[in-house]
Amino acid sequence: GEGPAAFGTGAPSDLGGDDRYRLRAWGQGFGLAGGLGLLWDRGGQDLYAAAGEPDFYQRGSGLSGAQGAAFGFRGRLGGGIAILLDDGGDDRYEAQMFAQGLGYYYGLGLLWDRGGSDAYHAFRYAQGNGVHEAAGVLGDDGGDDRYALDNGYGQGMGLDLGVGALVDRGGDDAYRARFGAQ
């Protein structure tokens, strides 16, 4: 829910107010093959929370696939385009793996927050991470922001011919990750 798409378009928008977006996985601007998934919130103090499905590889956290995450099916179909756009407010973004401006296997994932003092928290493969010939971007236009990865692979990191970017355009920010980041 909340802006997923496969071979089509999913594009809910919210014009304002303090909102709570919660889901288990696979939404909040999520694009599979041939899809454009967009979630656009025009303002307010918002919470974006994505739990996660169990990880077959047991990497320490669940699979979120959310908050501007685009996925392809390795060896079969390239990923789609995923966008989470928030126009302002002091927002919180919480996810586990594969989230917050993440592109996987020829996908393009984008999370862009246009203002406010925001907090981003994920476990791994997040916050401007491109994996397997994909592109992932996390952009924030200003405010005193906090970026936290409990493990690694993110905060502007490309993996296996991928491109990852974290663009923060101002403020007194804090960054934390264990490895493979920044």
Coordinates of C-alpha atoms in Angstrom, one line a residue, residues 23-181:
L23 CA 3.0 -0.8 6.7
R24 CA 4.7 -4.1 7.0
A25 CA 6.6 -4.0 3.7
W26 CA 6.5 -3.1 0.0
G27 CA 5.1 0.4 -0.2
Q28 CA 5.5 4.1 0.6
G29 CA 6.7 4.8 -2.9
F30 CA 7.7 1.3 -4.2
G31 CA 8.3 0.4 -7.8
L32 CA 8.6 -3.1 -9.3
A33 CA 9.3 -3.9 -12.9
G34 CA 7.5 -1.6 -15.3
G35 CA 6.0 0.4 -12.4
L36 CA 6.1 4.0 -11.2
G37 CA 5.3 4.1 -7.4
L38 CA 4.9 7.5 -5.9
L39 CA 3.9 8.7 -2.4
W40 CA 3.7 12.5 -2.2
D41 CA 3.0 14.3 1.1
R42 CA 2.7 18.1 0.9
G43 CA 3.6 18.9 4.5
G44 CA 3.2 18.3 8.2
Q45 CA 5.1 16.4 11.0
D46 CA 5.0 13.0 9.4
L47 CA 6.0 9.5 10.4
Y48 CA 6.9 6.9 7.8
A49 CA 7.3 3.4 9.3
A50 CA 8.0 0.2 7.5
A51 CA 8.5 -3.0 9.4
G52 CA 9.7 -5.9 7.3
E53 CA 9.1 -9.4 6.0
P54 CA 11.5 -12.2 7.2
D55 CA 14.8 -12.3 5.4
F56 CA 15.6 -15.7 3.9
Y57 CA 19.4 -14.9 4.2
Q58 CA 19.1 -13.9 7.9
R59 CA 21.1 -10.7 7.7
G60 CA 19.8 -9.4 11.0
S61 CA 16.7 -7.6 10.0
G62 CA 13.6 -7.7 7.9
L63 CA 13.0 -6.7 4.3
S64 CA 11.1 -3.4 4.1
G65 CA 11.1 -2.5 0.4
A66 CA 9.7 1.0 1.2
Q67 CA 10.2 4.8 1.3
G68 CA 11.4 5.3 -2.3
A69 CA 12.5 1.7 -3.0
A70 CA 12.7 0.2 -6.5
F71 CA 13.2 -3.5 -7.2
G72 CA 13.9 -5.7 -10.1
F73 CA 14.0 -9.5 -10.2
R74 CA 17.7 -10.4 -10.7
G75 CA 18.3 -12.1 -14.0
R76 CA 14.7 -11.7 -15.2
L77 CA 13.3 -8.1 -15.1
G78 CA 14.8 -4.7 -14.3
G79 CA 13.3 -2.7 -11.6
G80 CA 10.8 0.2 -11.7
I81 CA 10.9 3.7 -10.4
A82 CA 10.0 4.6 -6.8
I83 CA 9.6 8.0 -5.3
L84 CA 8.7 9.2 -1.8
L85 CA 8.5 13.0 -1.8
D86 CA 7.8 15.1 1.3
D87 CA 7.4 18.8 0.9
G88 CA 8.2 19.9 4.5
G89 CA 7.9 19.4 8.3
D90 CA 10.0 17.6 10.9
D91 CA 9.6 14.0 9.7
R92 CA 10.7 10.6 10.8
Y93 CA 11.6 7.7 8.5
E94 CA 11.9 4.2 10.0
A95 CA 12.7 1.0 8.1
Q96 CA 14.8 -2.1 8.2
M97 CA 16.5 -3.3 4.9
F98 CA 16.1 -2.0 1.3
A99 CA 14.6 1.4 2.0
Q100 CA 14.9 5.2 2.0
G101 CA 16.1 5.9 -1.5
L102 CA 17.1 2.4 -2.6
G103 CA 17.5 1.0 -6.1
Y104 CA 17.9 -2.7 -6.7
Y105 CA 18.7 -4.5 -10.0
Y106 CA 18.1 -1.8 -12.6
G107 CA 15.6 0.1 -10.4
L108 CA 15.7 3.8 -9.6
G109 CA 14.7 4.7 -6.0
L110 CA 14.3 8.2 -4.7
L111 CA 13.4 9.7 -1.3
W112 CA 13.4 13.5 -1.2
D113 CA 12.5 15.6 1.8
R114 CA 12.2 19.3 1.0
G115 CA 12.6 20.7 4.5
G116 CA 12.5 20.4 8.2
S117 CA 14.7 18.7 10.8
D118 CA 14.3 15.0 9.9
A119 CA 15.4 11.7 11.3
Y120 CA 16.2 8.7 9.1
H121 CA 16.8 5.3 10.7
A122 CA 17.3 1.9 9.0
F123 CA 19.3 -1.3 9.4
R124 CA 21.0 -2.0 6.1
Y125 CA 20.8 -1.2 2.3
A126 CA 19.3 2.2 2.8
Q127 CA 19.6 6.0 2.7
G128 CA 20.8 6.5 -0.9
N129 CA 21.9 3.0 -1.9
G130 CA 22.2 1.5 -5.4
V131 CA 22.6 -2.3 -5.5
H132 CA 23.2 -4.5 -8.6
E133 CA 23.3 -1.9 -11.5
A134 CA 20.7 0.3 -9.9
A135 CA 20.5 3.8 -8.5
G136 CA 19.3 5.0 -5.1
V137 CA 19.1 8.6 -3.9
L138 CA 18.2 10.2 -0.6
G139 CA 17.9 14.0 -0.8
D140 CA 17.2 16.5 2.0
D141 CA 16.9 20.2 1.3
G142 CA 17.6 21.5 4.8
G143 CA 17.2 21.3 8.5
D144 CA 19.2 19.7 11.3
D145 CA 18.9 16.0 10.2
R146 CA 20.0 12.7 11.7
Y147 CA 21.0 9.7 9.6
A148 CA 21.4 6.3 11.3
L149 CA 22.2 2.9 9.8
D150 CA 22.5 0.2 12.4
N151 CA 24.6 -2.0 10.1
G152 CA 25.9 -0.8 6.7
Y153 CA 25.6 -0.3 3.0
G154 CA 24.1 3.1 2.5
Q155 CA 24.3 6.8 3.1
G156 CA 25.5 7.4 -0.5
M157 CA 26.9 4.0 -1.3
G158 CA 26.9 2.0 -4.7
L159 CA 27.3 -1.7 -4.7
D160 CA 28.0 -4.0 -7.7
L161 CA 28.0 -1.4 -10.4
G162 CA 25.2 0.6 -8.6
V163 CA 25.1 4.3 -7.9
G164 CA 24.2 5.6 -4.5
A165 CA 23.9 9.2 -3.4
L166 CA 23.0 11.1 -0.2
V167 CA 22.5 14.8 -0.9
D168 CA 21.9 17.1 2.1
R169 CA 21.7 20.7 1.2
G170 CA 22.1 22.3 4.6
G171 CA 21.8 22.2 8.4
D172 CA 23.7 20.8 11.3
D173 CA 23.5 17.1 10.6
A174 CA 24.6 13.9 12.2
Y175 CA 25.6 10.6 10.4
R176 CA 26.1 7.2 11.9
A177 CA 26.8 3.8 10.3
R178 CA 29.0 0.8 11.0
F179 CA 30.6 0.1 7.6
G180 CA 30.2 0.5 3.8
A181 CA 28.6 4.0 4.1

